[in-house]
Short mmCIF file of C-alpha atoms in Angstrom, two decimals:
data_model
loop_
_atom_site.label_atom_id
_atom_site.label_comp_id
_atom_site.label_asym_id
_atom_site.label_seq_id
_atom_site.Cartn_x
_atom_site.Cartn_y
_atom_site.Cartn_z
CA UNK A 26 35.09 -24.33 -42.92
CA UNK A 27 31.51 -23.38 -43.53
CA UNK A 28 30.43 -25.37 -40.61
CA UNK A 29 32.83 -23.42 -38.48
CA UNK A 30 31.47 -20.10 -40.33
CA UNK A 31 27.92 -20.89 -38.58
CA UNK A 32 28.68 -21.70 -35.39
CA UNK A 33 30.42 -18.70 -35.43
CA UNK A 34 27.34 -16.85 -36.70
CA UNK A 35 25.32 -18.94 -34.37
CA UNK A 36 27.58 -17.90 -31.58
CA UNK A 37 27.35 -14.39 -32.80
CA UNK A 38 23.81 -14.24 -32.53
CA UNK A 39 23.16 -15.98 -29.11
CA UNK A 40 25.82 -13.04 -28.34
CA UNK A 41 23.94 -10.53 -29.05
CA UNK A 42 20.17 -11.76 -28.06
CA UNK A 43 21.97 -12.62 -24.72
CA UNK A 44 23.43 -8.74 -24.90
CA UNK A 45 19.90 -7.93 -25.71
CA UNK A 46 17.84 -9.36 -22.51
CA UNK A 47 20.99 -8.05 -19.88
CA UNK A 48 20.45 -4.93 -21.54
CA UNK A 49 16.45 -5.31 -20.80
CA UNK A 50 16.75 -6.33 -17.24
CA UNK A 51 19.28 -3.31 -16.59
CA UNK A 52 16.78 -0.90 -17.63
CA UNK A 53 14.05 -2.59 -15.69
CA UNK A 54 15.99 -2.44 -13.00
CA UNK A 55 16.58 1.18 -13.50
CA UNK A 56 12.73 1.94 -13.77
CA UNK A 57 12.34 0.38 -10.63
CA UNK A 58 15.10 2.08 -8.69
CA UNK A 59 13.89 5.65 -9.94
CA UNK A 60 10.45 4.46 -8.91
CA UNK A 61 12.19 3.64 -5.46
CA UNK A 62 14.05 6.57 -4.97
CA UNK A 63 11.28 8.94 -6.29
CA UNK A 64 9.11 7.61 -3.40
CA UNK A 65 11.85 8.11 -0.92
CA UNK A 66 12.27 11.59 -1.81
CA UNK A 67 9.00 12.43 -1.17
CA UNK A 68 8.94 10.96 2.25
CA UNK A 69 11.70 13.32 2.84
CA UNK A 70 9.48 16.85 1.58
CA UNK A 71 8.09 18.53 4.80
CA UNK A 72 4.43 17.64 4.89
CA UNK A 73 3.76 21.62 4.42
CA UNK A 74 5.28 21.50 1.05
CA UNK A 75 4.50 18.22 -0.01
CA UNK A 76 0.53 19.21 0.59
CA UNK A 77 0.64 22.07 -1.30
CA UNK A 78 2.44 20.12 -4.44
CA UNK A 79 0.29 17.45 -3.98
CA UNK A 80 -0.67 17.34 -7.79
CA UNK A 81 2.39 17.95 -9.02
CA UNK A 82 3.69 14.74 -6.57
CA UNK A 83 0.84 12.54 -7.94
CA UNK A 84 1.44 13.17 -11.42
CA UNK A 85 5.19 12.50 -11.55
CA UNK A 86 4.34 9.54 -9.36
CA UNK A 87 1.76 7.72 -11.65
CA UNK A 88 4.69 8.15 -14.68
CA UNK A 89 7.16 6.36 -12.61
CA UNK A 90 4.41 3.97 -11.64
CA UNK A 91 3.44 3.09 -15.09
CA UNK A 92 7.72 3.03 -16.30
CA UNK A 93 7.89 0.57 -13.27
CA UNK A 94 5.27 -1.72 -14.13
CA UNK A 95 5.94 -2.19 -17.60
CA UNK A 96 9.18 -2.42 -17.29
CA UNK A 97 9.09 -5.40 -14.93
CA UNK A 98 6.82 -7.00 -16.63
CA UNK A 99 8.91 -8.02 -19.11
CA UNK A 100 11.50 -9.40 -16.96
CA UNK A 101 11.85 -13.34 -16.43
CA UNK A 102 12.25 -13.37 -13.43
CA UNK A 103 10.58 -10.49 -11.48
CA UNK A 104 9.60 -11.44 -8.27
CA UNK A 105 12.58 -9.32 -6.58
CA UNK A 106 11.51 -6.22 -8.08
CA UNK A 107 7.54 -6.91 -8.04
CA UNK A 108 8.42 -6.93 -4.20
CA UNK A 109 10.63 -3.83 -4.16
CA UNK A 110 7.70 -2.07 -6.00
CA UNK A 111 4.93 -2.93 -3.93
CA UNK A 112 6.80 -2.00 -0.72
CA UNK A 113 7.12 1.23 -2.17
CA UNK A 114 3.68 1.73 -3.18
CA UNK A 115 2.45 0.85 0.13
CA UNK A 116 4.88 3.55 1.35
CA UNK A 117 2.95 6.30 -1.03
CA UNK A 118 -0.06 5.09 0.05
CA UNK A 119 0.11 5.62 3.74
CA UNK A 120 2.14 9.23 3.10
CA UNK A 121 -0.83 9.97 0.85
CA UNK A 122 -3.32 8.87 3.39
CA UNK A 123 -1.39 11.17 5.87
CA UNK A 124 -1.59 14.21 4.25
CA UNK A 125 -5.23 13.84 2.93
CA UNK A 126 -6.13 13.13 6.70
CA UNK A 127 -4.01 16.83 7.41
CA UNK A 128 -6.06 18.12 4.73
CA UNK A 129 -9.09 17.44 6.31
CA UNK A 130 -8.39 17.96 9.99
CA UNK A 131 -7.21 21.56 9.09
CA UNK A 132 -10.89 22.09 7.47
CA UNK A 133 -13.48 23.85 9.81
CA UNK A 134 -16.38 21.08 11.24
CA UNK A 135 -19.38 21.22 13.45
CA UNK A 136 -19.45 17.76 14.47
CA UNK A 137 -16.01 16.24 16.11
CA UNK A 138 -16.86 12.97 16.39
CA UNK A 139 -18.37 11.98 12.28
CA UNK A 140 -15.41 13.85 11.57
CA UNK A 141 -13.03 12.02 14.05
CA UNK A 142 -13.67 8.71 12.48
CA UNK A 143 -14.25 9.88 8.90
CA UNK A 144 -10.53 11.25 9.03
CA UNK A 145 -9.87 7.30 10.82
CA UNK A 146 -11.27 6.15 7.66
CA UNK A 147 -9.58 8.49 5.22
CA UNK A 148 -6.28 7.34 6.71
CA UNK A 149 -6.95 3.91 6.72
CA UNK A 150 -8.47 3.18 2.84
CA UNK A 151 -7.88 6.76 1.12
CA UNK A 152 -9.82 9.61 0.92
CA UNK A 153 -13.70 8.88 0.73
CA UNK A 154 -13.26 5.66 -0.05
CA UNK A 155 -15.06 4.66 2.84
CA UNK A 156 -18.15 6.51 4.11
CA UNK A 157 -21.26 5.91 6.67
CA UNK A 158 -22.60 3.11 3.91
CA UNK A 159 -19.98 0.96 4.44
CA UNK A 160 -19.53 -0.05 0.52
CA UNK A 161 -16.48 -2.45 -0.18
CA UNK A 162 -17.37 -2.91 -3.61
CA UNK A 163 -14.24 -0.46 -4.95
CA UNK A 164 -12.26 -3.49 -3.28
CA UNK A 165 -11.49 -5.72 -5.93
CA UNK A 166 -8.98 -8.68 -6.78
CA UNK A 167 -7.01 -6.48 -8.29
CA UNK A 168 -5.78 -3.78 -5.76
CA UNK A 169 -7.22 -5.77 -2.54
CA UNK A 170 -3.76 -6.49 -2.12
CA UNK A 171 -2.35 -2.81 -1.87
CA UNK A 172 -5.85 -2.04 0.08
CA UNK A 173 -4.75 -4.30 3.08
CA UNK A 174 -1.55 -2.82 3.30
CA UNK A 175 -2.51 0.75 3.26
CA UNK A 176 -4.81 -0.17 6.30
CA UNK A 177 -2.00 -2.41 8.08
CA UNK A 178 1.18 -0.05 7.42
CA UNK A 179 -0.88 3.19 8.42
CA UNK A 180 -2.17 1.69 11.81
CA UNK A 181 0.89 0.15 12.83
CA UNK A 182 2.04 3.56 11.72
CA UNK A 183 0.16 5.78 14.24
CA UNK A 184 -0.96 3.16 17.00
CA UNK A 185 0.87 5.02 19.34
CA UNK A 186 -1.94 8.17 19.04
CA UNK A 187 -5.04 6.00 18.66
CA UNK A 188 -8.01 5.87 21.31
CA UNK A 189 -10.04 3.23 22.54
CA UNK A 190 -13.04 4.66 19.96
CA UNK A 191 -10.17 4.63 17.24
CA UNK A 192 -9.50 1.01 17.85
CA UNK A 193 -13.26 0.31 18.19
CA UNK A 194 -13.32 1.55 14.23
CA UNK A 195 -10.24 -0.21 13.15
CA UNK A 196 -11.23 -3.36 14.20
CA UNK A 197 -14.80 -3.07 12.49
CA UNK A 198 -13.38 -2.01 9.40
CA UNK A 199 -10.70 -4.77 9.61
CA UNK A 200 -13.67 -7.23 9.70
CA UNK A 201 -15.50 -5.17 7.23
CA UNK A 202 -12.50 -5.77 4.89
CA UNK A 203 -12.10 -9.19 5.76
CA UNK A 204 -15.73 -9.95 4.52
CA UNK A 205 -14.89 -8.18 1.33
CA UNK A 206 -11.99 -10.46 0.28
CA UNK A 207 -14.01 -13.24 1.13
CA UNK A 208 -16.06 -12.03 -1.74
CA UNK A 209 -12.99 -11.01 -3.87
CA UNK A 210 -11.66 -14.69 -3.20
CA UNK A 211 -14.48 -16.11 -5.42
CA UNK A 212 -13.65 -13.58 -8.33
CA UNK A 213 -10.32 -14.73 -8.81
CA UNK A 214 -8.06 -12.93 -6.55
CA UNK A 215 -4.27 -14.48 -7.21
CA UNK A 216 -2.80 -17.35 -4.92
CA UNK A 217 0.17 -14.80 -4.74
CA UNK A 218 -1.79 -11.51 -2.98
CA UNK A 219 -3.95 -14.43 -1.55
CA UNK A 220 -0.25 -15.56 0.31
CA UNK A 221 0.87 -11.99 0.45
CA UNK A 222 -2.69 -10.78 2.22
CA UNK A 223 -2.21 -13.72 4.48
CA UNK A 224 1.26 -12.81 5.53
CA UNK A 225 -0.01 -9.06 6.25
CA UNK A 226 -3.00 -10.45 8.29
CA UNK A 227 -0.73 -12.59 10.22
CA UNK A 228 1.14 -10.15 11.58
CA UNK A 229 -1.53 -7.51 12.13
CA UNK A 230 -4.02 -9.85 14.17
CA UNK A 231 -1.88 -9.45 17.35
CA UNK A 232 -0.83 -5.86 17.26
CA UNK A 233 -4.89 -5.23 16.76
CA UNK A 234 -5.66 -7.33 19.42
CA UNK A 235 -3.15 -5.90 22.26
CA UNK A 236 -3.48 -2.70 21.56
CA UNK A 237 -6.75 -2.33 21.33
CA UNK A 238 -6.71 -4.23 25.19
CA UNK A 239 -3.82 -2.23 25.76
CA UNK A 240 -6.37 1.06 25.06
CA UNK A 241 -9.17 0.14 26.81
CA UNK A 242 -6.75 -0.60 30.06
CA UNK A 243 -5.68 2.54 29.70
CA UNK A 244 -8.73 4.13 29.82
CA UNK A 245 -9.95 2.40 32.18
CA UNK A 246 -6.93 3.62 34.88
CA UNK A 247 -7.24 7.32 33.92
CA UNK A 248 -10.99 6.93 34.75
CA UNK A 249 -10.24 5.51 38.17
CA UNK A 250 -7.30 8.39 38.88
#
């Protein structure tokens, strides 16, 4: 009888820790589909009002950022939701990088063509992250990761708009970016963004190369007509 009493209690208790951790992973879950959704919705804001909220978008952003992380970072397995999260992110990122370019195209300038490829820039990396110095060192093993696919999602983005002189500039600061996580390689970036940057790269290489062709072509015929 008392050896049925604590499997019982046994039973009772493996119960409830297993209760426990479902419980856990639900509310993960939940962090991550608010974090999801709260993304979405701000894709959906006409670019007039979402620039003129900007801080108030940010703000609520980096809470459901931080609820995300830590919240999947205590589930076992996480790689579903690590990849739902970071496909998100890189979906802020390039909106952000879109309006901060509007930002500064609707400001007043004297010369068109440091500003043309300082708003190329903005888009591409963020907003003065990259200037006429050409410093990587904000690149680190940490958000390299997020860094390539700002740059990849926001060209494949708007490579229907871009010029021969744009592509010029992407490819230099693809390379410029390449070097960099050659550098970030040595300070311990992870195998996993090492496999994920790989992936991204993979994909990009191609749509860089025939576009920018595709550009120049292009040019090249209106300059005959």
């Amino acid at each position: 009888m008392e050896s049925k009493k604590l499997l019982l209690g046994v039973a009772v208790i493996a119960l409830g820790f297993t209760s426990c951790k479902d419980e856990k992973a639900e509310q993960a879950e939940k962090s991550v589909d608010s974090y999801v959704m709260y993304v979405d919705s701000v894709g959906n804001v006409a670019a007039e009002d979402a620039r003129g909220n900007w801080q108030g978008i940010e703000a609520t952003y980096e809470l459901k950022s931080g609820e995300a992380e830590a919240a999947i970072a205590n589930m076992k397995d996480n790689a579903a939701a690590q990849e739902r999260l970071d496909a998100s992110r890189a979906k802020y990122e390039a909106l952000k990088a879109k309006y901060e370019a509007e930002k500064v195209a609707e400001q007043p300038t004297t010369d068109v063509t440091i500003s043309s490829k300082q708003q190329l820039r903005n888009a591409l990396f963020g907003q003065g992250k990259i200037g006429d110095d050409m410093n990587f060192s904000w690149v680190n093993k940490d958000n390299i990761h997020s860094v390539y696919q700002q740059f990849i999602h926001t060209a494949e983005n708007n490579k229907d708009s871009y010029t021969r002189e744009d592509w010029d500039e992407i490819k230099l600061m693809y390379e410029a970016l390449d070097s960099r996580k050659n550098t970030v390689e040595k300070e311990g970036l992870s195998s996993e963004d090492n496999r994920k940057i790989a992936a991204l790269k993979f994909k990009f290489a191609p749509m860089l190369k025939v576009n920018r062709m595709g550009a120049k072509s292009g040019e090249m015929k209106r300059a005959k007509e």
